[in-house]
Coordinates of C-alpha atoms in Angstrom, one line a residue:
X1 CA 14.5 14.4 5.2
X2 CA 16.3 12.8 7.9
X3 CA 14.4 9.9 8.2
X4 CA 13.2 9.8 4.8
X5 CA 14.8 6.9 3.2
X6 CA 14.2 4.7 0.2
X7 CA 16.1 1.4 -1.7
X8 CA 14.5 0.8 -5.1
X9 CA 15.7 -2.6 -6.9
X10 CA 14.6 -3.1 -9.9
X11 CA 14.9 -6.3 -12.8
X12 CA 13.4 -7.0 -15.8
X13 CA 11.5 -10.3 -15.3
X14 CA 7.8 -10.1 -13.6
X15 CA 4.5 -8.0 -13.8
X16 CA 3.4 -5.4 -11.1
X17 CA 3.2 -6.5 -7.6
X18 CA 2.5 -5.1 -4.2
X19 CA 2.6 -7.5 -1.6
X20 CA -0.4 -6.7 1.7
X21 CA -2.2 -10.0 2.8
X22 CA -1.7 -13.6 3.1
X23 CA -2.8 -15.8 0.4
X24 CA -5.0 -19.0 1.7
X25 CA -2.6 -21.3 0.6
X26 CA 1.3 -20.3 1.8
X27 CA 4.3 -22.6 2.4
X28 CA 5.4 -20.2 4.9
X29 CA 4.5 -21.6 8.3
X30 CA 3.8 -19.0 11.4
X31 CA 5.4 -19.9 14.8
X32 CA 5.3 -16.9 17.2
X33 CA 7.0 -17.9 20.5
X34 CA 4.8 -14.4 21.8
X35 CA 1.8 -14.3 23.8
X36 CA -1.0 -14.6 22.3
X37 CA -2.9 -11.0 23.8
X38 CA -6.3 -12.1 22.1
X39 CA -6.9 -14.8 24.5
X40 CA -10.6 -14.1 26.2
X41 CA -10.9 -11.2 23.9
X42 CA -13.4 -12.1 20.8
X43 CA -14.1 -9.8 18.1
X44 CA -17.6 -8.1 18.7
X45 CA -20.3 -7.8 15.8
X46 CA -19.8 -4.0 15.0
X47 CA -21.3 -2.6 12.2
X48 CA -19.5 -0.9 9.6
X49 CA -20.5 2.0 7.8
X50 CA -21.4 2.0 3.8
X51 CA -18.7 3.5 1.2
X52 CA -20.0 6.6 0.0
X53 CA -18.9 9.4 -1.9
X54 CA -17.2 11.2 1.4
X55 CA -15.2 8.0 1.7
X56 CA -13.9 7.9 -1.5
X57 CA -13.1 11.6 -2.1
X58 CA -10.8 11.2 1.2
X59 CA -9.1 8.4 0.7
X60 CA -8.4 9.2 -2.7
X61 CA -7.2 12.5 -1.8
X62 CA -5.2 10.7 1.2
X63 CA -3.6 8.2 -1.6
X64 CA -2.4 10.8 -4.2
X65 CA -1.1 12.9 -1.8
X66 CA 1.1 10.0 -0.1
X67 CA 2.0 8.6 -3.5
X68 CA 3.7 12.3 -4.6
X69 CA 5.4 12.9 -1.2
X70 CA 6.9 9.2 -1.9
X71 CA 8.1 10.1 -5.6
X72 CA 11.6 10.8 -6.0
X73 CA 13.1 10.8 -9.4
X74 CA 13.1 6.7 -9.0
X75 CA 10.9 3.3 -9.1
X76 CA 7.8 3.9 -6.1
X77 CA 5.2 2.4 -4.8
X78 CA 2.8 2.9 -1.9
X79 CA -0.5 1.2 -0.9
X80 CA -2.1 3.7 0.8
X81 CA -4.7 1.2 2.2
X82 CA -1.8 -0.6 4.3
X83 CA -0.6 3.2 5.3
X84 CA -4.6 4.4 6.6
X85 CA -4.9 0.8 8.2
X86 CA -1.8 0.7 9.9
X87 CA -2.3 4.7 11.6
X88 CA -6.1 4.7 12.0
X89 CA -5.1 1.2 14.5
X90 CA -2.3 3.3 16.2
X91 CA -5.2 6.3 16.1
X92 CA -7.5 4.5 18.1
X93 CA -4.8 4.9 21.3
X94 CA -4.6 8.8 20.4
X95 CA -6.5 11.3 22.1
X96 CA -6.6 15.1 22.5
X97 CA -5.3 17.1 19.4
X98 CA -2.7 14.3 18.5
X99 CA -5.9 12.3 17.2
X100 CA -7.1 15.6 15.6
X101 CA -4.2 15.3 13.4
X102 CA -4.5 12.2 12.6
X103 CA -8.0 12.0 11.6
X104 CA -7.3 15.1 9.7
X105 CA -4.5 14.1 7.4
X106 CA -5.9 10.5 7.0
X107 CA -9.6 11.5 6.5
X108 CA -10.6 15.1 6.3
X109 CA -11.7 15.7 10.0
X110 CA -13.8 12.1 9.8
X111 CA -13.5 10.8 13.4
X112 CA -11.8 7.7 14.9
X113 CA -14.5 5.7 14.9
X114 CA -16.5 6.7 11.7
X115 CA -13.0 5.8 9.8
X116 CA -13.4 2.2 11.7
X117 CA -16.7 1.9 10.5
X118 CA -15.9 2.9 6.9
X119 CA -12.4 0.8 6.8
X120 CA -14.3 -2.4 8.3
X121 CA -17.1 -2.1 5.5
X122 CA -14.5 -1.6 2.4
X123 CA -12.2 -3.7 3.6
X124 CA -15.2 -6.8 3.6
X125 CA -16.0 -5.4 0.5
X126 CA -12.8 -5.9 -1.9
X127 CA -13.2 -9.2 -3.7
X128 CA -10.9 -12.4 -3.0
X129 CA -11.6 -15.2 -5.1
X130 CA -9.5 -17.7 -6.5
X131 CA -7.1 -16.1 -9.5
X132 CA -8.0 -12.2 -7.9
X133 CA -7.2 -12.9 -4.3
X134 CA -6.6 -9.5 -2.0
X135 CA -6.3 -10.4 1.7
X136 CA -5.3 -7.6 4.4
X137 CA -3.7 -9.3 7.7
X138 CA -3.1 -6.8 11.3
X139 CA -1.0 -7.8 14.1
X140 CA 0.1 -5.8 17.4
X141 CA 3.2 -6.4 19.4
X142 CA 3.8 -5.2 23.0
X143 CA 6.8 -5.3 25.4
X144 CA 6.5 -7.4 28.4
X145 CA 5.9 -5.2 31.2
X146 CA 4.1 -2.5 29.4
X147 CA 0.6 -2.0 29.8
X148 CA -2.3 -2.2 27.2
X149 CA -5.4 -0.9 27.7
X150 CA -7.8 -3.5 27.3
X151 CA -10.5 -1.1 25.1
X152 CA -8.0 -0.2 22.6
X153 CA -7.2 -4.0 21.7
X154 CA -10.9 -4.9 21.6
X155 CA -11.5 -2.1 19.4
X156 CA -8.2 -3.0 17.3
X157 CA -9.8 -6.5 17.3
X158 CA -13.4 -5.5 16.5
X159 CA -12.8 -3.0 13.5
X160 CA -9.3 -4.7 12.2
X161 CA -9.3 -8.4 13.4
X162 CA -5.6 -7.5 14.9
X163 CA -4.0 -10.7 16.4
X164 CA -2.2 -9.1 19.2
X165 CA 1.2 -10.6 21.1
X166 CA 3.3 -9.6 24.2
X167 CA 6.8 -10.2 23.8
X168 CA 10.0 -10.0 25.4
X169 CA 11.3 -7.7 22.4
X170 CA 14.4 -9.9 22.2
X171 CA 16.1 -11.7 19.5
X172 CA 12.8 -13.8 19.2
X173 CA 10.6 -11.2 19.2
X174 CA 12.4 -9.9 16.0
X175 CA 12.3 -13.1 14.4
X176 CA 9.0 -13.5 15.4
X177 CA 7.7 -10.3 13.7
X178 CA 9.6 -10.9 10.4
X179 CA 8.3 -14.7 10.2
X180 CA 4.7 -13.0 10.5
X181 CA 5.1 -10.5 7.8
X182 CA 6.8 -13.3 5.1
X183 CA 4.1 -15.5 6.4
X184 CA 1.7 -13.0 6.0
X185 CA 3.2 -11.8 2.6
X186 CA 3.6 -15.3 1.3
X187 CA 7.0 -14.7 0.8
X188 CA 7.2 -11.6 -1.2
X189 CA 8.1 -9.2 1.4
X190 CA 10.8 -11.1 4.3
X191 CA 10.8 -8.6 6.9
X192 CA 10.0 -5.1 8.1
X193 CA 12.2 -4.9 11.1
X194 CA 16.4 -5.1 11.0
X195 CA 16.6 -4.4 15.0
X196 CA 14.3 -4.4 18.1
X197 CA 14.9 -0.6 18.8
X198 CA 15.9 -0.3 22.7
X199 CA 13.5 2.2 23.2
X200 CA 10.0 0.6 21.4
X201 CA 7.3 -1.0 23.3
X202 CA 4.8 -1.4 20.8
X203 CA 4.9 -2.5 16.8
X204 CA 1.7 -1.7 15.4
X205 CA 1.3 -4.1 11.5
X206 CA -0.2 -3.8 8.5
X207 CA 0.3 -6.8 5.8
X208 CA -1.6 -6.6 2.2
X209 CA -1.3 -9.4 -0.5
X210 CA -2.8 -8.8 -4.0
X211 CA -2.2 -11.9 -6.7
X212 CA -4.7 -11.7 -9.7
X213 CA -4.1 -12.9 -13.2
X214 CA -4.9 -11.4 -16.2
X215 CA -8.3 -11.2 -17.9
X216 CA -7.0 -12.5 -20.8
X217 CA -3.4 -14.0 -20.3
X218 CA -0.6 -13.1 -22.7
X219 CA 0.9 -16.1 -25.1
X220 CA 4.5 -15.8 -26.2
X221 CA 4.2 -14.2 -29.9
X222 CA 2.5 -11.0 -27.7
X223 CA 5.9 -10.8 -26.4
X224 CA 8.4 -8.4 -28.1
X225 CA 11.8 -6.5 -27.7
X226 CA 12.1 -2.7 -27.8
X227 CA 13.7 0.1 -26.0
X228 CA 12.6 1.9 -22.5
X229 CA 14.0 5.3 -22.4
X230 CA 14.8 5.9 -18.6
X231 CA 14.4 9.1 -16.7
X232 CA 18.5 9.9 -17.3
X233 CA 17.9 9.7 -21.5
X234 CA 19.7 6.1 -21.2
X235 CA 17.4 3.1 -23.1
X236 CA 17.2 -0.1 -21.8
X237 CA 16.2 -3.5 -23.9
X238 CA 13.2 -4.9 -22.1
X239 CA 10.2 -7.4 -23.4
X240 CA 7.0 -5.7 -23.8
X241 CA 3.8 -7.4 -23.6
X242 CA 0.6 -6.7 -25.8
X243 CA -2.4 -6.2 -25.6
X244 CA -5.8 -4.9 -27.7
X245 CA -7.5 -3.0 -24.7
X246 CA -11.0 -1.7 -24.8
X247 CA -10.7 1.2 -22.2
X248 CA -8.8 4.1 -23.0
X249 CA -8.2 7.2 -20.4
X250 CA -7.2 10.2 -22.0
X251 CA -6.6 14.2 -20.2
X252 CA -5.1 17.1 -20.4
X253 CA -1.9 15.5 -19.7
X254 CA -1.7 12.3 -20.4
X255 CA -3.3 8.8 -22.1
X256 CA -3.4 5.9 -20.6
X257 CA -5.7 2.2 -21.0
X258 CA -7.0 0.3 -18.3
X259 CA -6.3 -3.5 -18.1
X260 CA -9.0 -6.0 -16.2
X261 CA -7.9 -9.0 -13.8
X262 CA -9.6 -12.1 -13.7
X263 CA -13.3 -11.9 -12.4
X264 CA -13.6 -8.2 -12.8
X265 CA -13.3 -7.1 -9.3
X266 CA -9.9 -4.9 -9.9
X267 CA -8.3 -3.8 -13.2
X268 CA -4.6 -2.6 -13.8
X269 CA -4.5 1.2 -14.9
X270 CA -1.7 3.2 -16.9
X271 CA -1.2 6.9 -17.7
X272 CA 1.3 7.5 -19.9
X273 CA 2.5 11.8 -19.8
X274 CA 2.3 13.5 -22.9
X275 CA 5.6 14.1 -24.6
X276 CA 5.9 17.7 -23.4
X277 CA 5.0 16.7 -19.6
X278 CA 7.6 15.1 -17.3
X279 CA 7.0 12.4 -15.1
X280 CA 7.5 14.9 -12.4
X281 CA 5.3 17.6 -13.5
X282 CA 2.7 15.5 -14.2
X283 CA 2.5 13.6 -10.3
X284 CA 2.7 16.6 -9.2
X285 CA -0.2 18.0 -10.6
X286 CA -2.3 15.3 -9.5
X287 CA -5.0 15.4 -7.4
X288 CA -7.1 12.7 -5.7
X289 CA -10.5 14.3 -7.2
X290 CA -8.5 14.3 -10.7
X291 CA -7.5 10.8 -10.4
X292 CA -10.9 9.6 -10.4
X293 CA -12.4 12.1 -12.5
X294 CA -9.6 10.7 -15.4
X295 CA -11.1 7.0 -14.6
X296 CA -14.5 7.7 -14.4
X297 CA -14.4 9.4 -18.0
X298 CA -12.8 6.6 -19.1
X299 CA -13.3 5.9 -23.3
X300 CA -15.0 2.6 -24.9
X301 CA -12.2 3.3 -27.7
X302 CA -9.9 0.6 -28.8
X303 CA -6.1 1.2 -27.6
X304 CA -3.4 -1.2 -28.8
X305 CA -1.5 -1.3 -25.3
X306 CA 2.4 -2.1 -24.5
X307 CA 3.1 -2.9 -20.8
X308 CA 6.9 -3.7 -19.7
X309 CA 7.8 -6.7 -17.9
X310 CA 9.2 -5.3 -14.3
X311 CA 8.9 -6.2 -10.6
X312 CA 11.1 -4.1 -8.0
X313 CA 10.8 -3.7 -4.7
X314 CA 10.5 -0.2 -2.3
X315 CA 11.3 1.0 1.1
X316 CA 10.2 4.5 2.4
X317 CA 10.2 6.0 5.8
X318 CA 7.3 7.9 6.5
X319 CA 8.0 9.9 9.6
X320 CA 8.9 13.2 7.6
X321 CA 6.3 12.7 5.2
X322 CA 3.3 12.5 7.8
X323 CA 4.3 15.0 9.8
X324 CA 4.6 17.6 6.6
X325 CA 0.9 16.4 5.5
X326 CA -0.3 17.5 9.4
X327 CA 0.1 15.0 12.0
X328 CA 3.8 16.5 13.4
X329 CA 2.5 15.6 17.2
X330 CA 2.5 12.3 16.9
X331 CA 6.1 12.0 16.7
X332 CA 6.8 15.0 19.3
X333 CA 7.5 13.9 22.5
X334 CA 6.0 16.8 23.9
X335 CA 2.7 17.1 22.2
X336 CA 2.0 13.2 21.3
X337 CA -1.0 12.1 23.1
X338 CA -1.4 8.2 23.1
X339 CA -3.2 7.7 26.8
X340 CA -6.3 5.1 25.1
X341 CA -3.3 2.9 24.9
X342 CA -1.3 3.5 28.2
X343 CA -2.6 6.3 29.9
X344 CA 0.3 6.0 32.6
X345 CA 3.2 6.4 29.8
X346 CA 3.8 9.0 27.5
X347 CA 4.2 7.5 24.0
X348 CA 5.4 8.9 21.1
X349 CA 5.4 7.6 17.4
X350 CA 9.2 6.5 16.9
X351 CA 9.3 5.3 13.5
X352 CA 6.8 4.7 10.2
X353 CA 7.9 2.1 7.7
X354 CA 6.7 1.5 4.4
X355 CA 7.6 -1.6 2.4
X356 CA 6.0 -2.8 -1.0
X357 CA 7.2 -5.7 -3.4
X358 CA 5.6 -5.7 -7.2
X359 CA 5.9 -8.2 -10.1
X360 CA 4.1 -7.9 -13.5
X361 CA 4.6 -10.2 -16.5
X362 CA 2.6 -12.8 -18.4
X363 CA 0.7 -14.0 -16.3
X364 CA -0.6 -11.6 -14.5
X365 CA 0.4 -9.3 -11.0
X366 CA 1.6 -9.8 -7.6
X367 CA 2.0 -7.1 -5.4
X368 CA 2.5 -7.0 -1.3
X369 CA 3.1 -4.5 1.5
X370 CA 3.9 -3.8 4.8
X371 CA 3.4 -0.9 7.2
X372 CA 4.4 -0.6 10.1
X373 CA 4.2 2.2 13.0
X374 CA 6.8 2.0 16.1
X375 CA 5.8 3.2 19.5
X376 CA 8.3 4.3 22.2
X377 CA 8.2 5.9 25.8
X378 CA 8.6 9.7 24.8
X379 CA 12.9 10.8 25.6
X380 CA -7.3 -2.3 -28.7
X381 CA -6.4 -1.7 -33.0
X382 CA -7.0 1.3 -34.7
X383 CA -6.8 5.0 -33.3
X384 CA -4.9 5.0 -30.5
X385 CA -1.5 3.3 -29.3
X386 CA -0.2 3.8 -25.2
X387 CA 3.1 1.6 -25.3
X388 CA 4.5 2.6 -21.7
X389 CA 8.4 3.0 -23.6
X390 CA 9.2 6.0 -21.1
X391 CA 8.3 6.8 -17.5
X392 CA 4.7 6.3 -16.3
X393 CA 2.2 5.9 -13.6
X394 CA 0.7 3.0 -12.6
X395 CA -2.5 2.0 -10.1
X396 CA -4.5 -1.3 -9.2
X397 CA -7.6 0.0 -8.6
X398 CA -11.0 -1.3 -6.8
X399 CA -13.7 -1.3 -9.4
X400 CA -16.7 -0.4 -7.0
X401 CA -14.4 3.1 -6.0
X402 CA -12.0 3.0 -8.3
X403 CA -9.5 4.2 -5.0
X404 CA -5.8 3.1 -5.8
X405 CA -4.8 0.0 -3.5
X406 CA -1.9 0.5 -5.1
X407 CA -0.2 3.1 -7.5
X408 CA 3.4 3.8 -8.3
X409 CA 5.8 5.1 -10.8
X410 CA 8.3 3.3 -13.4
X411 CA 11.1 5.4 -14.2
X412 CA 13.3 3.4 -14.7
X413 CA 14.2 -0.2 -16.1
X414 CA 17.8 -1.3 -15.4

């Protein structure tokens, strides 16, 4: 793909994290020298609309999908909350068939402003509490110069409580937009931009921070040396931490446990492949409907669980990826139709970037991302044992839906 990038680094020390929101403490101050956009606009009272079955069936369909198109032989990991948040903001500036395709590949046909309704409500919905906090944080940047219609930042504002800035799109502006994501990732993720591209006008932000601890926390004689056999054949000496689990997922492919947080508002899940299934085979055989299907038959059967010790972080460009799942005219410079946000310039999506950070050990899991869209001018004991020794899938899931906020793939552990 020519845009289609990815840098995986992995080490052994930490539990799984992916890095979205701030947390409500952070020693990361924000100083934007931007204009603040917002001023005399106030968020209005909207309603939102109640998760239901439609909801979870595309979003879950919308997660899995993005999470296979992401897998490439290596360590991956997408939030596909931070993704649908990021493009259903830019969405509400499309029009014409441009939004079409949007609304199709994120939601099945739902429109613009039903997927508002449904993101405000489950968004409110996800618990944050102290040791399970999840906090999602939007922001939009504009060029000065460059005209922004004043209905697509009050609905940005309304459904997605989007801070909004006007900036020069200089060297502070860059500074100013990496400061706001570590601020906004409390550190874990540093920045999302390397340049100011000459030809953007508008940075559209997602930022997601998830940092729970375990249910029950693991003491040091759970702790113990063995081998992870990586995708290549090669093993690799990590520590493995475990467990006595009371939730064990078994299918046609795979078994797997499912490991609660603190409070019981989000749990870790892991499907090991069966011996005869690679790690390939078996993501791509996933669907969204069987995803859920696996966790809601989920076993009250003991399973004597192994979970490594990892944390990596991941970098992948969407572009290719979004326009091969059905939304090709936002990024054509013919076809793209974003007039709700300028009507007197022809903008095109430039650029799609996906950034997550995840740490696992002890303690419990951290994991942040960042998303962000670029506009330019168009030119337990006996029975069963899961010890995750080979590669594996991994999700944090919300309880109420069980929908992935985040799910990813260890393959391997150098």
């Amino acid at each position: 793909m020519s845009r289609f990038f990815k840098r995986v680094t992995t080490t052994f020390l930490g539990l799984v994290l992916a890095i979205f929101m701030v947390l409500n403490t952070t020693p990361y101050s924000l100083k934007v020298e931007a204009t603040d956009l917002m001023e005399g606009i106030e968020s209005n009272n909207v309603e939102g609309k109640t998760v239901d079955g439609r909801f979870v069936e595309f979003t879950s369909n919308f997660s899995i999908e993005m999470f296979k198109r992401s897998f490439d032989d290596e360590n991956a990991l997408v939030s596909p909350l931070s993704i649908m948040l990021a493009l259903c903001m830019t969405a509400n500036g499309a029009d014409g068939g441009t939004l079409a395709q949007i609304e199709k590949v994120l939601g099945d046909g739902t429109k613009i402003g039903e997927l508002n309704r449904y993101l405000l409500s489950y968004a409110k919905s996800l618990p944050n509490e102290p040791k399970s906090k999840f906090k999602i944080s939007n922001s939009i940047w504009f060029k000065e110069g460059f005209h922004v219609e004043r209905d697509f930042l009050q609905t940005n504002a309304d459904y997605y409580n989007a801070n909004c800035y006007r900036s020069p799109f200089d060297e502070q502006t860059l500074k100013d937009i990496n400061n706001w994501v570590k601020h906004k990732t409390d550190g874990m993720i540093d920045s999302i931009l390397d340049r100011i591209s000459e030809d953007a006008v508008m940075y559209l932000i997602n930022a997601i921070v998830f940092d729970a601890e375990w249910e029950t926390v693991y003491k040091e004689s759970d702790i113990i040396k063995d081998d992870f056999t990586n995708l290549d054949g090669r093993k690799t000496r990590v520590d493995f931490m475990h467990s006595f689990e009371a939730r064990f997922l078994k299918d046609d492919s795979a078994t797997g446990f499912v490991k609660s947080y603190k409070n019981g508002g989000y749990s870790f899940v892991a499907l090991l492949p069966n011996e005869d299934v690679s790690i390939a085979e078996y993501i791509n055989g996933l669907t969204g409907e069987y995803f859920i299907n696996t966790l809601e038959n989920v076993k009250n059967q003991s399973v004597s669980a192994y979970i490594p010790k990892f944390s990596y972080e991941y970098e992948v460009g969407l572009n290719d990826i979004l326009k091969d799942m059905g939304m090709p005219d936002a990024f054509d410079e013919s076809k793209a139709d974003f007039s709700r946000m300028n009507p007197d310039v022809r903008l095109v999506i430039a650029d799609v970037l996906h950034k997550t950070f995840i740490n696992v050990d002890e303690k419990g899991t951290k994991a942040g991302a960042v998303t962000k869209v670029e506009m330019a001018p168009t030119s337990m004991p006996q029975g069963e044992t899961v010890m995750l020794d080979r590669p594996f899938v991994y999700a944090i899931v919300d309880n109420s839906t069980n929908l992935p906020l985040f799910i990813g793939v260890v393959t391997n552990l150098d």
